[in-house]
mmCIF file with all atom_site columns, C-alpha atoms in Angstrom:
data_model
loop_
_atom_site.group_PDB
_atom_site.id
_atom_site.type_symbol
_atom_site.label_atom_id
_atom_site.label_alt_id
_atom_site.label_comp_id
_atom_site.label_asym_id
_atom_site.label_entity_id
_atom_site.label_seq_id
_atom_site.pdbx_PDB_ins_code
_atom_site.Cartn_x
_atom_site.Cartn_y
_atom_site.Cartn_z
_atom_site.occupancy
_atom_site.B_iso_or_equiv
_atom_site.pdbx_formal_charge
_atom_site.auth_seq_id
_atom_site.auth_comp_id
_atom_site.auth_asym_id
_atom_site.auth_atom_id
_atom_site.pdbx_PDB_model_num
ATOM 1  C CA . ARG J 1 1  ? 133.697 130.097 126.788 1.00 0.00 ? 106 ARG J CA 1
ATOM 2  C CA . ASP J 1 2  ? 130.958 127.511 126.369 1.00 0.00 ? 107 ASP J CA 1
ATOM 3  C CA . LYS J 1 3  ? 130.490 128.609 122.748 1.00 0.00 ? 108 LYS J CA 1
ATOM 4  C CA . LEU J 1 4  ? 130.913 126.072 119.995 1.00 0.00 ? 109 LEU J CA 1
ATOM 5  C CA . LEU J 1 5  ? 131.922 127.590 116.669 1.00 0.00 ? 110 LEU J CA 1
ATOM 6  C CA . ALA J 1 6  ? 131.173 125.541 113.549 1.00 0.00 ? 111 ALA J CA 1
ATOM 7  C CA . GLN J 1 7  ? 132.183 126.411 109.993 1.00 0.00 ? 112 GLN J CA 1
ATOM 8  C CA . LEU J 1 8  ? 131.204 124.598 106.803 1.00 0.00 ? 113 LEU J CA 1
ATOM 9  C CA . ARG J 1 9  ? 132.965 124.998 103.476 1.00 0.00 ? 114 ARG J CA 1
ATOM 10 C CA . LEU J 1 10 ? 131.622 123.766 100.131 1.00 0.00 ? 115 LEU J CA 1
ATOM 11 C CA . GLY J 1 11 ? 133.236 124.345 96.778  1.00 0.00 ? 116 GLY J CA 1
ATOM 12 C CA . TRP J 1 12 ? 133.959 123.064 93.321  1.00 0.00 ? 117 TRP J CA 1
ATOM 13 C CA . SER J 1 13 ? 137.329 122.481 91.693  1.00 0.00 ? 118 SER J CA 1
ATOM 14 C CA . HIS J 1 14 ? 138.007 122.287 87.977  1.00 0.00 ? 119 HIS J CA 1
ATOM 15 C CA . GLU J 1 15 ? 141.236 121.315 86.218  1.00 0.00 ? 120 GLU J CA 1
ATOM 16 C CA . TYR J 1 16 ? 141.663 123.685 83.267  1.00 0.00 ? 121 TYR J CA 1
ATOM 17 C CA . ALA J 1 17 ? 145.053 122.337 82.198  1.00 0.00 ? 122 ALA J CA 1
ATOM 18 C CA . ASP J 1 18 ? 145.705 119.302 80.051  1.00 0.00 ? 123 ASP J CA 1
ATOM 19 C CA . THR J 1 19 ? 144.910 116.239 82.160  1.00 0.00 ? 124 THR J CA 1
ATOM 20 C CA . THR J 1 20 ? 147.389 113.914 80.443  1.00 0.00 ? 125 THR J CA 1
ATOM 21 C CA . ARG J 1 21 ? 150.451 113.313 82.585  1.00 0.00 ? 126 ARG J CA 1
ATOM 22 C CA . PRO J 1 22 ? 153.346 112.223 80.369  1.00 0.00 ? 127 PRO J CA 1
ATOM 23 C CA . VAL J 1 23 ? 156.750 111.484 81.885  1.00 0.00 ? 128 VAL J CA 1
ATOM 24 C CA . SER J 1 24 ? 159.703 111.175 79.488  1.00 0.00 ? 129 SER J CA 1
ATOM 25 C CA . VAL J 1 25 ? 162.691 109.349 80.965  1.00 0.00 ? 130 VAL J CA 1
ATOM 26 C CA . SER J 1 26 ? 165.676 107.184 80.102  1.00 0.00 ? 131 SER J CA 1
ATOM 27 C CA . PHE J 1 27 ? 167.786 104.733 82.059  1.00 0.00 ? 132 PHE J CA 1
ATOM 28 C CA . VAL J 1 28 ? 171.267 105.766 83.192  1.00 0.00 ? 133 VAL J CA 1
ATOM 29 C CA . GLY J 1 29 ? 172.802 102.851 81.278  1.00 0.00 ? 134 GLY J CA 1
ATOM 30 C CA . ALA J 1 30 ? 170.858 103.662 78.086  1.00 0.00 ? 135 ALA J CA 1
ATOM 31 C CA . PRO J 1 31 ? 170.541 107.454 77.758  1.00 0.00 ? 136 PRO J CA 1
ATOM 32 C CA . ALA J 1 32 ? 170.058 107.175 73.982  1.00 0.00 ? 137 ALA J CA 1
ATOM 33 C CA . SER J 1 33 ? 166.841 105.148 74.449  1.00 0.00 ? 138 SER J CA 1
ATOM 34 C CA . PRO J 1 34 ? 164.311 107.472 76.098  1.00 0.00 ? 139 PRO J CA 1
ATOM 35 C CA . PHE J 1 35 ? 160.689 106.464 76.549  1.00 0.00 ? 140 PHE J CA 1
ATOM 36 C CA . THR J 1 36 ? 157.470 108.147 77.617  1.00 0.00 ? 141 THR J CA 1
ATOM 37 C CA . THR J 1 37 ? 154.870 106.778 79.981  1.00 0.00 ? 142 THR J CA 1
ATOM 38 C CA . TYR J 1 38 ? 151.487 108.247 80.876  1.00 0.00 ? 143 TYR J CA 1
ATOM 39 C CA . GLY J 1 39 ? 149.993 108.283 84.360  1.00 0.00 ? 144 GLY J CA 1
ATOM 40 C CA . VAL J 1 40 ? 146.319 108.102 85.166  1.00 0.00 ? 145 VAL J CA 1
ATOM 41 C CA . SER J 1 41 ? 144.466 111.234 84.080  1.00 0.00 ? 146 SER J CA 1
ATOM 42 C CA . PRO J 1 42 ? 142.876 113.057 87.011  1.00 0.00 ? 147 PRO J CA 1
ATOM 43 C CA . THR J 1 43 ? 139.164 113.787 87.077  1.00 0.00 ? 148 THR J CA 1
ATOM 44 C CA . ARG J 1 44 ? 138.468 117.248 85.691  1.00 0.00 ? 149 ARG J CA 1
ATOM 45 C CA . ASP J 1 45 ? 135.760 118.261 88.211  1.00 0.00 ? 150 ASP J CA 1
ATOM 46 C CA . GLY J 1 46 ? 135.527 117.687 91.939  1.00 0.00 ? 151 GLY J CA 1
ATOM 47 C CA . ALA J 1 47 ? 133.850 118.753 95.150  1.00 0.00 ? 152 ALA J CA 1
ATOM 48 C CA . VAL J 1 48 ? 135.792 120.547 97.869  1.00 0.00 ? 153 VAL J CA 1
ATOM 49 C CA . VAL J 1 49 ? 134.324 120.145 101.342 1.00 0.00 ? 154 VAL J CA 1
ATOM 50 C CA . GLY J 1 50 ? 135.438 121.184 104.786 1.00 0.00 ? 155 GLY J CA 1
ATOM 51 C CA . PHE J 1 51 ? 134.150 121.350 108.317 1.00 0.00 ? 156 PHE J CA 1
ATOM 52 C CA . THR J 1 52 ? 135.752 122.980 111.350 1.00 0.00 ? 157 THR J CA 1
ATOM 53 C CA . THR J 1 53 ? 134.562 123.125 114.914 1.00 0.00 ? 158 THR J CA 1
ATOM 54 C CA . SER J 1 54 ? 136.232 124.881 117.831 1.00 0.00 ? 159 SER J CA 1
ATOM 55 C CA . THR J 1 55 ? 135.527 125.977 121.363 1.00 0.00 ? 160 THR J CA 1
ATOM 56 C CA . ALA J 1 56 ? 137.329 128.084 123.953 1.00 0.00 ? 161 ALA J CA 1
ATOM 57 C CA . VAL J 1 57 ? 138.718 126.216 126.949 1.00 0.00 ? 162 VAL J CA 1
ATOM 58 C CA . ALA J 1 58 ? 140.318 129.252 128.636 1.00 0.00 ? 163 ALA J CA 1
ATOM 59 C CA . ASP J 1 59 ? 140.577 133.010 128.066 1.00 0.00 ? 164 ASP J CA 1
ATOM 60 C CA . ALA J 1 60 ? 143.394 132.632 125.533 1.00 0.00 ? 165 ALA J CA 1
ATOM 61 C CA . ALA J 1 61 ? 143.109 128.980 124.512 1.00 0.00 ? 166 ALA J CA 1
ATOM 62 C CA . SER J 1 62 ? 140.800 126.948 122.321 1.00 0.00 ? 167 SER J CA 1
ATOM 63 C CA . ILE J 1 63 ? 140.633 123.461 120.878 1.00 0.00 ? 168 ILE J CA 1
ATOM 64 C CA . TYR J 1 64 ? 139.607 122.621 117.340 1.00 0.00 ? 169 TYR J CA 1
ATOM 65 C CA . ALA J 1 65 ? 138.933 119.743 114.949 1.00 0.00 ? 170 ALA J CA 1
ATOM 66 C CA . ARG J 1 66 ? 138.949 120.071 111.183 1.00 0.00 ? 171 ARG J CA 1
ATOM 67 C CA . TYR J 1 67 ? 138.097 117.921 108.156 1.00 0.00 ? 172 TYR J CA 1
ATOM 68 C CA . GLU J 1 68 ? 139.115 118.862 104.610 1.00 0.00 ? 173 GLU J CA 1
ATOM 69 C CA . GLY J 1 69 ? 138.180 116.752 101.600 1.00 0.00 ? 174 GLY J CA 1
ATOM 70 C CA . ASN J 1 70 ? 138.516 116.851 97.840  1.00 0.00 ? 175 ASN J CA 1
ATOM 71 C CA . ILE J 1 71 ? 136.286 114.306 96.120  1.00 0.00 ? 176 ILE J CA 1
ATOM 72 C CA . ALA J 1 72 ? 136.552 113.848 92.353  1.00 0.00 ? 177 ALA J CA 1
ATOM 73 C CA . GLY J 1 73 ? 135.293 110.604 90.834  1.00 0.00 ? 178 GLY J CA 1
ATOM 74 C CA . GLN J 1 74 ? 137.704 107.820 91.746  1.00 0.00 ? 179 GLN J CA 1
ATOM 75 C CA . ASP J 1 75 ? 140.213 110.345 93.117  1.00 0.00 ? 180 ASP J CA 1
ATOM 76 C CA . SER J 1 76 ? 139.816 111.701 96.611  1.00 0.00 ? 181 SER J CA 1
ATOM 77 C CA . SER J 1 77 ? 141.907 113.146 99.390  1.00 0.00 ? 182 SER J CA 1
ATOM 78 C CA . HIS J 1 78 ? 140.919 113.550 103.010 1.00 0.00 ? 183 HIS J CA 1
ATOM 79 C CA . ALA J 1 79 ? 142.633 115.305 105.911 1.00 0.00 ? 184 ALA J CA 1
ATOM 80 C CA . PHE J 1 80 ? 141.667 115.306 109.568 1.00 0.00 ? 185 PHE J CA 1
ATOM 81 C CA . THR J 1 81 ? 143.403 117.620 112.039 1.00 0.00 ? 186 THR J CA 1
ATOM 82 C CA . ALA J 1 82 ? 142.879 118.526 115.654 1.00 0.00 ? 187 ALA J CA 1
ATOM 83 C CA . GLY J 1 83 ? 144.776 120.817 117.947 1.00 0.00 ? 188 GLY J CA 1
ATOM 84 C CA . VAL J 1 84 ? 145.053 123.455 120.600 1.00 0.00 ? 189 VAL J CA 1
ATOM 85 C CA . ARG J 1 85 ? 145.329 127.156 119.762 1.00 0.00 ? 190 ARG J CA 1
ATOM 86 C CA . VAL J 1 86 ? 146.904 129.494 122.331 1.00 0.00 ? 191 VAL J CA 1
ATOM 87 C CA . ALA J 1 87 ? 147.150 133.274 121.936 1.00 0.00 ? 192 ALA J CA 1
ATOM 88 C CA . TRP J 1 88 ? 149.395 135.530 124.014 1.00 0.00 ? 193 TRP J CA 1
#
């Protein structure tokens, strides 16, 4: 108990595949008239970051908080989690 565990994660992500995102579709009422649309191309490179902290609150229980992020230009995703871990 009384120990605070901290972990830091740093990384890099790279998209090796083609970054164009075409979608070819047609309307139900006009299946002979398909069309293709392109979504926004994702950023090829990004930073992956994470931070976790936890501490024991009993012999078999601990609490934790975690942040995970992927930052790539205008694109980013962030996740925050917290919880209780019990072992038996």
